Amino acid sequence: MDGTINKRPVYDQEGFEEAERQRKIIEELKTDLHMPKKFFLATMGCQMNARDSEKLKGILHQIGSEEVPEDEADLVIYNTCCVRENAEQKVFGRLGALKSLKRKNPNLKIVLCGCMMQENFVIEKIRKAYPEVDLILGTYNLYRFPSLLQSMLASGENRGDASSKMIIDIWKEQKEIVEDLPSIRKFPFKASVNIMYGCDNFCTYCIVPYVRGRERSRKPQNIIAEIEALAQTGVKEIQLLGQNVNSYGKGLDEPITFAQLLRMVCRVEGIERVRFMTSHPKDLSDELIDVMAEEKKICPQFHLPLQSGSDRLLKAMNRHYTQERYLDIVRKLKAKVPDVSITTDIIVGFPTETREDFLETLKVVREVRYDGAFTFIYSPRVGTPAASMPQVDPQEAKKNFSELLKVLEEIGGENHAAYQDSVVEVLAEEKSKNDASMLSGRSAQGLLVHFTAPEEMIGKICRVSVQETTPYYLIGALESEVDA
Ligand code: 5AD
Ligand code: SF4
């Protein structure tokens, strides 16, 4: 494959017919008098959920429903996450608050979707304790949102009152990949594109494989067609999404690797920046590092979850790499892509973790010198193997966690300080939240940059001179526009 393949998109017949059916229902809902006209959508969790929410919003906008604050909405949707327990508790808390909102406005419709809904105990709890919920759908049938909305509205109507019976539609596995339903993207100049769904890795702490199912790759033609269409509307930056992008292509009729897909994406005219997440170290190939080094459009940014630096824990986590193999990958990456910024995910307090295990994690952190990290205290998830392993003392875990944050902050600060007085290229995204005379955006390395520039620069790639640095962002001023 030479990266120039550009066939027409090929949709599975079943998926194609289903998309047609849903599009027809969207048309019907436009004139349905019971269709709520004001919606609020809360998105919890990761980039996958964020992308799913763009699809939900796209459908709602097409129906003619408008996004409003939660207390003004007649349709409230929570797109939930279940990776950690506190995310779930927050949803139950918010549902409690919705009870009184529904008492005030009996026409309010409540919809729940996302990963948490794939857990049996959650559905049972909602059934018993939160009868105000109108509709629950899962991760595999999100594209059926239009037809489920229609059933929800019909069930209220049949009873001749504003209340309705709870509709629950949860599938245990994916039936078809449905492409091409509407979606609303947050920014007109950058977009996320799913390249695969699900995960087959079964890390022992993680619930994702149980709620997002087996790994399924989209056909490269369909991904490229989507990106070409985005480029034509002015999108410059693409983020490719998958739980484990390095195993992209497995199971497709025509074999293709992630590195080959990246080359194809870089050939799309109009696309100037390409990012991807998440990479699993066990599947990371030399070919991928070479492509990163060669293709100038691929941003020098790598998110490489470590989870733990201890070989014993990595084994217990079922991660299939050792500290040495991980560090080896990092060394190769840094050698071939010298300006690369590396970020990671780390879990503290995994079952049986000792101080020695934790010190191994700190050792890797100090050696890699991460530019950023998502850090988590281990949270037992029902049904995962780690939940039944011997748990650690929570106080010990908290202490280690604070120490980790301190070390990461120190290293992040030092890394960022190296940008002082340099020039970085930033895609200006929006007005800065704290200072209206500034814009905020991301450098090629993915660093957050706030800089003085006129509003007209939003959506453009800007050269920014860095005047100040902190462990979390850079501050600077516009020098010039890159595209000009
Ligand atoms: N407890 C804590 N962190 C977890 N993650 C996944 N499952 C758990 C859990 N049970 C973290 C991992 C993963 C990130 C998305 O969430 O670090 O990479
Ligand atoms: Fe969870 Fe591991 Fe899959 Fe990531 S690779 S989604 S941590 S099982």
Short mmCIF file of C-alpha atoms and ligand atoms in Angstrom, two decimals:
data_model
loop_
_atom_site.label_atom_id
_atom_site.label_comp_id
_atom_site.label_asym_id
_atom_site.label_seq_id
_atom_site.Cartn_x
_atom_site.Cartn_y
_atom_site.Cartn_z
CA MET A 1 0.00 0.00 0.00
CA ASP A 2 1.62 3.28 -1.07
CA GLY A 3 -0.59 5.73 0.72
CA THR A 4 -2.37 6.96 -2.42
CA ILE A 5 -5.31 4.51 -2.34
CA ASN A 6 -8.51 6.45 -2.47
CA LYS A 7 -11.39 4.16 -3.31
CA ARG A 8 -15.03 5.07 -2.83
CA PRO A 9 -16.37 4.31 0.64
CA VAL A 10 -17.78 0.82 1.00
CA TYR A 11 -20.56 0.33 3.47
CA ASP A 12 -21.77 -3.04 4.69
CA GLN A 13 -25.23 -3.60 3.25
CA GLU A 14 -26.84 -4.04 6.68
CA GLY A 15 -25.17 -0.93 8.10
CA PHE A 16 -26.15 1.07 5.02
CA GLU A 17 -29.83 0.05 5.27
CA GLU A 18 -29.88 0.82 8.99
CA ALA A 19 -28.44 4.31 8.40
CA GLU A 20 -31.11 4.94 5.74
CA ARG A 21 -33.81 3.87 8.20
CA GLN A 22 -32.50 6.19 10.91
CA ARG A 23 -32.26 9.10 8.45
CA LYS A 24 -35.93 8.56 7.55
CA ILE A 25 -36.88 8.65 11.23
CA ILE A 26 -34.93 11.90 11.69
CA GLU A 27 -37.17 13.39 8.97
CA GLU A 28 -40.30 12.13 10.76
CA LEU A 29 -39.14 13.53 14.11
CA LYS A 30 -38.70 17.00 12.58
CA THR A 31 -42.48 17.31 12.38
CA ASP A 32 -43.35 15.32 15.53
CA LEU A 33 -45.13 17.72 17.87
CA HIS A 34 -43.97 15.80 20.96
CA MET A 35 -40.29 16.06 20.04
CA PRO A 36 -38.48 18.11 22.73
CA LYS A 37 -37.06 21.27 21.20
CA LYS A 38 -34.47 22.10 23.86
CA PHE A 39 -31.84 19.61 24.86
CA PHE A 40 -28.95 19.43 27.30
CA LEU A 41 -26.21 16.86 26.85
CA ALA A 42 -23.54 16.09 29.49
CA THR A 43 -20.53 14.13 28.29
CA MET A 44 -18.43 12.22 30.79
CA GLY A 45 -15.26 10.21 30.23
CA CYS A 46 -12.93 9.86 27.30
CA GLN A 47 -12.54 10.99 23.69
CA MET A 48 -14.70 8.09 22.51
CA ASN A 49 -17.64 9.44 24.47
CA ALA A 50 -16.90 12.96 23.26
CA ARG A 51 -17.07 11.70 19.68
CA ASP A 52 -20.33 9.81 20.41
CA SER A 53 -21.79 13.02 21.83
CA GLU A 54 -20.97 14.84 18.58
CA LYS A 55 -23.09 12.22 16.83
CA LEU A 56 -25.98 12.64 19.28
CA LYS A 57 -25.83 16.42 18.87
CA GLY A 58 -25.73 16.07 15.09
CA ILE A 59 -28.93 14.02 15.16
CA LEU A 60 -30.68 16.44 17.55
CA HIS A 61 -29.68 19.52 15.56
CA GLN A 62 -30.96 17.91 12.40
CA ILE A 63 -34.27 17.17 14.09
CA GLY A 64 -34.44 20.86 15.04
CA SER A 65 -33.69 20.65 18.75
CA GLU A 66 -31.53 23.39 20.24
CA GLU A 67 -28.79 23.04 22.93
CA VAL A 68 -29.61 24.90 26.18
CA PRO A 69 -28.47 24.90 29.84
CA GLU A 70 -29.66 21.92 31.89
CA ASP A 71 -32.37 23.76 33.86
CA GLU A 72 -34.01 25.04 30.66
CA ALA A 73 -34.03 21.71 28.82
CA ASP A 74 -36.98 19.45 28.07
CA LEU A 75 -34.60 16.66 27.07
CA VAL A 76 -31.61 15.85 29.30
CA ILE A 77 -29.05 13.30 28.12
CA TYR A 78 -26.13 11.93 30.14
CA ASN A 79 -23.46 10.16 28.10
CA THR A 80 -21.81 8.23 30.92
CA CYS A 81 -18.42 6.69 31.77
CA CYS A 82 -17.68 3.74 34.04
CA VAL A 83 -13.88 3.56 34.02
CA ARG A 84 -13.75 4.62 37.67
CA GLU A 85 -16.32 4.40 40.45
CA ASN A 86 -16.55 8.12 41.24
CA ALA A 87 -17.66 8.83 37.66
CA GLU A 88 -20.61 6.50 38.31
CA GLN A 89 -21.44 8.02 41.66
CA LYS A 90 -21.61 11.45 40.04
CA VAL A 91 -24.22 10.17 37.57
CA PHE A 92 -26.42 8.80 40.38
CA GLY A 93 -26.02 12.13 42.19
CA ARG A 94 -27.11 14.08 39.13
CA LEU A 95 -30.06 11.71 38.57
CA GLY A 96 -31.18 12.44 42.13
CA ALA A 97 -31.18 16.15 41.32
CA LEU A 98 -33.16 15.56 38.12
CA LYS A 99 -36.03 14.07 40.16
CA SER A 100 -36.99 17.55 41.37
CA LEU A 101 -36.50 19.06 37.92
CA LYS A 102 -38.93 16.49 36.54
CA ARG A 103 -41.46 17.27 39.27
CA LYS A 104 -41.39 20.90 38.15
CA ASN A 105 -41.55 19.99 34.46
CA PRO A 106 -43.37 16.67 33.93
CA ASN A 107 -42.68 16.88 30.18
CA LEU A 108 -38.94 16.60 30.82
CA LYS A 109 -37.45 13.52 29.13
CA ILE A 110 -34.35 11.88 30.63
CA VAL A 111 -32.04 9.77 28.46
CA LEU A 112 -28.98 7.81 29.63
CA CYS A 113 -26.36 6.30 27.36
CA GLY A 114 -22.66 5.43 27.29
CA CYS A 115 -20.44 2.83 28.94
CA MET A 116 -22.07 2.76 32.37
CA MET A 117 -25.32 1.55 30.80
CA GLN A 118 -23.62 -1.66 29.66
CA GLU A 119 -23.31 -2.78 33.29
CA ASN A 120 -26.19 -4.98 34.52
CA PHE A 121 -26.11 -3.72 38.09
CA VAL A 122 -26.45 -0.14 36.89
CA ILE A 123 -29.58 -0.93 34.89
CA GLU A 124 -31.10 -2.75 37.86
CA LYS A 125 -30.38 0.20 40.15
CA ILE A 126 -31.90 2.72 37.72
CA ARG A 127 -34.96 0.54 37.22
CA LYS A 128 -35.55 0.41 40.97
CA ALA A 129 -34.41 3.82 42.20
CA TYR A 130 -34.81 6.21 39.26
CA PRO A 131 -38.16 5.51 37.54
CA GLU A 132 -38.10 9.06 36.10
CA VAL A 133 -35.60 7.93 33.45
CA ASP A 134 -37.35 7.65 30.07
CA LEU A 135 -34.79 5.97 27.82
CA ILE A 136 -31.59 3.99 28.27
CA LEU A 137 -29.40 2.95 25.37
CA GLY A 138 -25.94 1.40 25.30
CA THR A 139 -22.68 1.78 23.43
CA TYR A 140 -23.44 -0.65 20.58
CA ASN A 141 -26.70 0.89 19.39
CA LEU A 142 -26.06 4.61 19.65
CA TYR A 143 -26.92 5.00 15.97
CA ARG A 144 -30.47 3.84 16.79
CA PHE A 145 -30.96 7.03 18.82
CA PRO A 146 -33.52 8.46 16.33
CA SER A 147 -35.74 5.35 16.40
CA LEU A 148 -35.43 5.03 20.19
CA LEU A 149 -36.40 8.69 20.61
CA GLN A 150 -39.43 7.98 18.47
CA SER A 151 -40.41 4.94 20.60
CA MET A 152 -39.90 7.01 23.76
CA LEU A 153 -42.24 9.74 22.51
CA ALA A 154 -44.83 7.17 21.34
CA SER A 155 -44.83 5.37 24.70
CA GLY A 156 -45.66 8.65 26.49
CA GLU A 157 -48.43 9.38 24.00
CA ASN A 158 -50.04 5.93 24.27
CA ARG A 159 -50.51 6.37 27.97
CA GLY A 160 -52.34 9.61 27.28
CA ASP A 161 -50.26 11.54 29.80
CA ALA A 162 -46.87 13.20 29.95
CA SER A 163 -45.19 10.28 31.71
CA SER A 164 -43.83 7.31 29.84
CA LYS A 165 -42.59 3.81 30.56
CA MET A 166 -38.82 3.46 30.77
CA ILE A 167 -37.42 2.11 27.49
CA ILE A 168 -34.24 0.09 27.88
CA ASP A 169 -32.33 -1.03 24.79
CA ILE A 170 -28.94 -2.52 25.66
CA TRP A 171 -27.12 -4.92 23.35
CA LYS A 172 -24.43 -7.32 24.46
CA GLU A 173 -22.41 -6.95 21.26
CA GLN A 174 -22.08 -4.89 18.09
CA LYS A 175 -24.26 -5.99 15.19
CA GLU A 176 -23.09 -3.71 12.39
CA ILE A 177 -20.89 -0.63 12.00
CA VAL A 178 -23.25 2.11 10.89
CA GLU A 179 -21.49 4.92 9.04
CA ASP A 180 -22.61 8.31 7.88
CA LEU A 181 -25.18 9.61 10.35
CA PRO A 182 -25.07 13.37 11.00
CA SER A 183 -22.74 14.80 13.61
CA ILE A 184 -21.88 18.23 14.98
CA ARG A 185 -18.19 18.90 15.55
CA LYS A 186 -17.06 21.22 18.32
CA PHE A 187 -14.61 23.13 16.12
CA PRO A 188 -14.92 23.67 12.34
CA PHE A 189 -11.13 23.34 11.88
CA LYS A 190 -10.32 20.20 13.87
CA ALA A 191 -12.10 16.88 14.19
CA SER A 192 -11.82 13.45 15.76
CA VAL A 193 -12.40 10.38 13.63
CA ASN A 194 -12.99 6.88 14.99
CA ILE A 195 -10.80 4.33 13.27
CA MET A 196 -11.80 1.39 15.44
CA TYR A 197 -14.13 0.47 18.24
CA GLY A 198 -13.76 -1.77 21.30
CA CYS A 199 -10.74 -3.37 22.90
CA ASP A 200 -9.43 -6.95 23.13
CA ASN A 201 -6.70 -6.40 25.70
CA PHE A 202 -8.47 -7.14 28.94
CA CYS A 203 -6.10 -5.28 31.23
CA THR A 204 -7.16 -6.76 34.57
CA TYR A 205 -8.28 -3.43 36.08
CA CYS A 206 -10.26 -2.21 33.10
CA ILE A 207 -13.98 -2.40 32.35
CA VAL A 208 -13.73 -1.09 28.77
CA PRO A 209 -13.56 -4.48 26.97
CA TYR A 210 -16.77 -5.49 28.77
CA VAL A 211 -18.70 -2.33 27.87
CA ARG A 212 -17.27 -1.46 24.44
CA GLY A 213 -16.88 -5.01 23.14
CA ARG A 214 -14.40 -6.70 20.82
CA GLU A 215 -12.01 -4.73 18.66
CA ARG A 216 -13.48 -3.79 15.26
CA SER A 217 -11.60 -1.68 12.70
CA ARG A 218 -13.35 0.57 10.21
CA LYS A 219 -12.43 0.05 6.58
CA PRO A 220 -9.63 2.43 5.51
CA GLN A 221 -11.68 3.65 2.52
CA ASN A 222 -14.46 4.83 4.83
CA ILE A 223 -12.03 6.58 7.17
CA ILE A 224 -10.32 8.36 4.28
CA ALA A 225 -13.67 9.33 2.71
CA GLU A 226 -14.73 10.87 6.03
CA ILE A 227 -11.46 12.77 6.36
CA GLU A 228 -11.63 14.02 2.77
CA ALA A 229 -15.13 15.30 3.38
CA LEU A 230 -13.93 17.02 6.56
CA ALA A 231 -10.97 18.61 4.74
CA GLN A 232 -13.37 20.00 2.16
CA THR A 233 -15.29 21.80 4.91
CA GLY A 234 -12.08 23.41 6.23
CA VAL A 235 -10.85 20.89 8.80
CA LYS A 236 -7.04 21.13 9.19
CA GLU A 237 -6.34 18.88 12.14
CA ILE A 238 -7.47 15.28 12.52
CA GLN A 239 -7.28 13.14 15.63
CA LEU A 240 -7.64 9.42 14.95
CA LEU A 241 -9.35 7.63 17.81
CA GLY A 242 -9.25 4.05 19.05
CA GLN A 243 -8.67 2.28 22.38
CA ASN A 244 -5.60 0.64 20.88
CA VAL A 245 -4.75 2.25 17.54
CA ASN A 246 -1.58 0.19 17.14
CA SER A 247 -3.58 -2.93 16.45
CA TYR A 248 -5.69 -1.17 13.79
CA GLY A 249 -6.46 -3.31 10.74
CA LYS A 250 -6.55 -6.72 12.37
CA GLY A 251 -9.57 -8.63 11.13
CA LEU A 252 -10.16 -6.53 8.00
CA ASP A 253 -10.51 -8.44 4.69
CA GLU A 254 -7.61 -6.50 3.17
CA PRO A 255 -4.83 -6.34 5.78
CA ILE A 256 -3.46 -2.92 6.62
CA THR A 257 -1.38 -1.59 9.52
CA PHE A 258 -1.91 1.57 11.53
CA ALA A 259 1.30 3.02 10.07
CA GLN A 260 -0.07 2.47 6.54
CA LEU A 261 -3.35 4.12 7.48
CA LEU A 262 -1.44 7.12 8.85
CA ARG A 263 0.37 7.55 5.55
CA MET A 264 -2.98 7.52 3.72
CA VAL A 265 -4.38 10.15 6.09
CA CYS A 266 -1.32 12.36 5.51
CA ARG A 267 -1.99 12.29 1.76
CA VAL A 268 -5.41 13.95 2.18
CA GLU A 269 -5.19 17.45 0.75
CA GLY A 270 -6.02 20.22 3.21
CA ILE A 271 -5.17 18.19 6.31
CA GLU A 272 -2.16 19.82 7.98
CA ARG A 273 -1.93 18.05 11.33
CA VAL A 274 -2.58 14.45 12.29
CA ARG A 275 -2.72 13.13 15.85
CA PHE A 276 -3.84 9.81 17.28
CA MET A 277 -4.69 8.15 20.57
CA THR A 278 -4.40 5.73 22.34
CA SER A 279 -1.32 3.58 21.71
CA HIS A 280 -0.69 0.38 23.61
CA PRO A 281 3.06 -0.16 24.09
CA LYS A 282 2.78 -3.90 23.42
CA ASP A 283 1.69 -3.37 19.77
CA LEU A 284 3.90 -0.41 18.95
CA SER A 285 5.93 -1.13 15.83
CA ASP A 286 9.19 0.31 14.49
CA GLU A 287 7.22 0.99 11.30
CA LEU A 288 5.01 3.43 13.25
CA ILE A 289 7.99 5.28 14.68
CA ASP A 290 9.48 5.53 11.17
CA VAL A 291 6.24 6.92 9.75
CA MET A 292 6.13 9.50 12.53
CA ALA A 293 9.68 10.54 11.75
CA GLU A 294 9.02 10.78 7.99
CA GLU A 295 5.56 12.32 7.74
CA LYS A 296 5.74 15.99 8.62
CA LYS A 297 1.98 16.25 9.10
CA ILE A 298 2.03 13.82 12.03
CA CYS A 299 2.33 15.89 15.20
CA PRO A 300 5.36 15.06 17.39
CA GLN A 301 3.16 13.94 20.25
CA PHE A 302 2.83 10.47 21.66
CA HIS A 303 0.41 9.30 24.33
CA LEU A 304 1.89 6.08 25.65
CA PRO A 305 0.11 4.71 28.73
CA LEU A 306 2.59 3.27 31.23
CA GLN A 307 0.11 2.30 34.00
CA SER A 308 2.96 1.04 36.21
CA GLY A 309 6.74 0.81 36.11
CA SER A 310 6.87 -2.42 38.09
CA ASP A 311 7.32 -5.60 36.04
CA ARG A 312 5.44 -7.60 38.65
CA LEU A 313 2.43 -5.26 38.47
CA LEU A 314 2.57 -4.97 34.69
CA LYS A 315 2.20 -8.75 34.62
CA ALA A 316 -0.67 -8.68 37.10
CA MET A 317 -2.28 -5.96 34.97
CA ASN A 318 -1.94 -8.18 31.85
CA ARG A 319 -0.11 -5.42 29.99
CA HIS A 320 2.30 -7.68 28.03
CA TYR A 321 5.40 -5.46 28.31
CA THR A 322 8.15 -4.87 30.85
CA GLN A 323 9.68 -1.66 32.11
CA GLU A 324 12.70 -2.31 29.90
CA ARG A 325 10.62 -2.82 26.73
CA TYR A 326 8.67 0.37 27.50
CA LEU A 327 11.84 2.41 28.02
CA ASP A 328 13.26 0.92 24.84
CA ILE A 329 10.31 2.22 22.83
CA VAL A 330 10.69 5.66 24.41
CA ARG A 331 14.42 5.76 23.57
CA LYS A 332 13.71 4.82 19.93
CA LEU A 333 10.95 7.43 19.71
CA LYS A 334 13.15 10.17 21.12
CA ALA A 335 16.02 9.21 18.81
CA LYS A 336 13.90 9.29 15.65
CA VAL A 337 11.51 12.12 16.57
CA PRO A 338 13.73 14.42 18.68
CA ASP A 339 11.07 17.06 19.39
CA VAL A 340 8.49 14.47 20.47
CA SER A 341 6.36 15.18 23.51
CA ILE A 342 5.40 12.09 25.48
CA THR A 343 2.36 11.83 27.75
CA THR A 344 0.99 8.88 29.67
CA ASP A 345 -1.62 7.28 31.95
CA ILE A 346 -0.54 6.00 35.39
CA ILE A 347 -2.49 4.04 37.99
CA VAL A 348 -1.46 4.22 41.66
CA GLY A 349 -2.70 1.72 44.24
CA PHE A 350 -3.26 -1.28 41.96
CA PRO A 351 -3.91 -4.42 44.08
CA THR A 352 -0.79 -5.62 45.96
CA GLU A 353 1.25 -2.51 44.98
CA THR A 354 4.17 -2.05 47.39
CA ARG A 355 6.33 1.01 47.95
CA GLU A 356 9.02 -0.73 45.84
CA ASP A 357 6.57 -1.15 42.94
CA PHE A 358 5.64 2.50 43.19
CA LEU A 359 9.30 3.54 43.20
CA GLU A 360 9.73 1.66 39.91
CA THR A 361 6.94 3.83 38.45
CA LEU A 362 8.69 6.97 39.69
CA LYS A 363 11.93 5.72 38.14
CA VAL A 364 10.26 5.49 34.71
CA VAL A 365 8.64 8.91 35.16
CA ARG A 366 12.05 10.43 35.87
CA GLU A 367 13.67 8.68 32.94
CA VAL A 368 10.98 9.43 30.34
CA ARG A 369 10.39 12.97 31.62
CA TYR A 370 6.74 13.12 30.56
CA ASP A 371 5.21 16.35 29.30
CA GLY A 372 1.92 15.42 30.88
CA ALA A 373 0.10 12.54 32.51
CA PHE A 374 -3.39 11.39 33.40
CA THR A 375 -3.03 9.94 36.86
CA PHE A 376 -5.53 7.69 38.60
CA ILE A 377 -5.95 6.01 41.94
CA TYR A 378 -6.99 2.42 41.25
CA SER A 379 -10.75 1.94 41.42
CA PRO A 380 -12.08 -1.65 41.62
CA ARG A 381 -14.60 -2.38 38.84
CA VAL A 382 -17.20 -5.11 39.28
CA GLY A 383 -16.47 -8.12 37.06
CA THR A 384 -12.80 -7.34 36.36
CA PRO A 385 -10.09 -9.75 37.64
CA ALA A 386 -8.27 -7.06 39.67
CA ALA A 387 -11.38 -6.35 41.74
CA SER A 388 -10.91 -9.71 43.48
CA MET A 389 -7.15 -9.33 44.05
CA PRO A 390 -5.86 -8.21 47.49
CA GLN A 391 -6.44 -4.45 47.73
CA VAL A 392 -3.92 -1.93 49.13
CA ASP A 393 -4.18 0.52 52.01
CA PRO A 394 -5.98 3.60 50.54
CA GLN A 395 -3.91 5.98 52.72
CA GLU A 396 -0.69 4.55 51.32
CA ALA A 397 -2.04 4.89 47.77
CA LYS A 398 -3.02 8.52 48.41
CA LYS A 399 0.43 9.32 49.76
CA ASN A 400 2.13 7.79 46.73
CA PHE A 401 -0.32 9.53 44.43
CA SER A 402 0.55 12.98 45.84
CA GLU A 403 4.23 12.21 45.49
CA LEU A 404 3.72 11.20 41.87
CA LEU A 405 1.86 14.43 41.12
CA LYS A 406 4.67 16.45 42.64
CA VAL A 407 7.33 14.72 40.54
CA LEU A 408 5.24 15.06 37.37
CA GLU A 409 4.64 18.74 38.02
CA GLU A 410 8.32 19.37 38.56
CA ILE A 411 9.30 17.60 35.35
CA GLY A 412 6.46 19.22 33.36
CA GLY A 413 7.63 22.63 34.59
CA GLU A 414 11.23 21.95 33.58
CA ASN A 415 10.19 20.61 30.17
CA HIS A 416 8.03 23.64 29.52
CA ALA A 417 10.73 26.06 30.70
CA ALA A 418 12.84 24.88 27.77
CA TYR A 419 10.32 26.56 25.43
CA GLN A 420 11.04 30.01 26.92
CA ASP A 421 11.82 32.54 24.12
CA SER A 422 11.28 29.95 21.41
CA VAL A 423 8.63 30.02 18.66
CA VAL A 424 5.91 27.35 18.59
CA GLU A 425 3.21 26.70 16.00
CA VAL A 426 -0.26 26.81 17.51
CA LEU A 427 -3.66 26.07 15.98
CA ALA A 428 -5.74 28.83 17.59
CA GLU A 429 -8.93 27.24 18.90
CA GLU A 430 -10.91 29.78 20.90
CA LYS A 431 -10.84 32.90 23.03
CA SER A 432 -8.96 32.31 26.25
CA LYS A 433 -11.35 31.61 29.14
CA ASN A 434 -9.60 33.99 31.55
CA ASP A 435 -8.49 36.82 29.28
CA ALA A 436 -10.57 38.03 26.33
CA SER A 437 -7.55 39.56 24.60
CA MET A 438 -5.91 36.15 24.34
CA LEU A 439 -6.53 33.03 22.29
CA SER A 440 -5.89 29.45 23.36
CA GLY A 441 -4.74 26.57 21.26
CA ARG A 442 -2.38 23.60 21.03
CA SER A 443 1.17 23.47 19.76
CA ALA A 444 2.21 20.64 17.45
CA GLN A 445 3.44 18.84 20.59
CA GLY A 446 -0.04 19.16 22.05
CA LEU A 447 0.92 21.76 24.67
CA LEU A 448 -1.74 24.23 25.72
CA VAL A 449 -0.71 27.78 24.70
CA HIS A 450 -2.43 31.05 25.63
CA PHE A 451 -1.31 33.98 23.47
CA THR A 452 -2.25 37.54 22.60
CA ALA A 453 -3.73 37.63 19.12
CA PRO A 454 -6.82 39.02 17.40
CA GLU A 455 -9.94 36.88 17.26
CA GLU A 456 -9.65 36.54 13.45
CA MET A 457 -6.76 34.12 14.03
CA ILE A 458 -9.10 31.45 15.42
CA GLY A 459 -8.89 28.40 13.17
CA LYS A 460 -5.44 29.37 11.84
CA ILE A 461 -2.03 27.92 12.58
CA CYS A 462 -0.02 30.72 14.22
CA ARG A 463 3.64 31.23 15.02
CA VAL A 464 3.75 32.21 18.68
CA SER A 465 6.77 33.48 20.60
CA VAL A 466 6.81 32.04 24.10
CA GLN A 467 7.20 34.62 26.87
CA GLU A 468 6.30 32.67 30.00
CA THR A 469 5.97 29.00 30.96
CA THR A 470 4.21 27.02 33.72
CA PRO A 471 4.01 23.24 34.34
CA TYR A 472 0.62 23.19 32.58
CA TYR A 473 0.70 25.74 29.75
CA LEU A 474 2.75 28.32 27.84
CA ILE A 475 2.02 32.03 27.45
CA GLY A 476 3.08 34.03 24.43
CA ALA A 477 2.28 36.47 21.64
CA LEU A 478 1.41 36.07 17.98
CA GLU A 479 4.33 36.53 15.57
CA SER A 480 2.74 35.57 12.27
CA GLU A 481 0.35 33.19 10.59
CA VAL A 482 1.87 29.98 9.26
CA ASP A 483 -0.51 29.49 6.30
CA ALA A 484 -0.16 33.11 5.11
N1 5AD B 1 -8.94 2.34 38.07
C1 5AD B 1 -8.14 3.41 37.84
N2 5AD B 1 -7.77 3.81 36.62
C2 5AD B 1 -8.23 3.09 35.56
N3 5AD B 1 -8.05 3.25 34.24
C3 5AD B 1 -8.74 2.28 33.60
N4 5AD B 1 -9.37 1.50 34.49
C4 5AD B 1 -9.07 1.98 35.72
C5 5AD B 1 -9.42 1.60 37.05
N5 5AD B 1 -10.20 0.55 37.29
C6 5AD B 1 -7.21 4.29 33.65
C7 5AD B 1 -6.05 3.71 32.86
C8 5AD B 1 -6.45 3.96 31.44
C9 5AD B 1 -7.24 5.24 31.56
C10 5AD B 1 -8.14 5.55 30.44
O1 5AD B 1 -7.99 5.05 32.74
O2 5AD B 1 -4.87 4.42 33.18
O3 5AD B 1 -5.36 4.09 30.57
FE1 SF4 B 2 -8.70 -0.79 29.05
FE2 SF4 B 2 -6.33 -1.95 28.59
FE3 SF4 B 2 -8.17 -1.81 26.62
FE4 SF4 B 2 -6.94 0.43 27.44
S1 SF4 B 2 -5.95 -1.34 26.45
S2 SF4 B 2 -9.15 0.15 27.05
S3 SF4 B 2 -6.67 0.05 29.62
S4 SF4 B 2 -8.34 -2.98 28.52
#
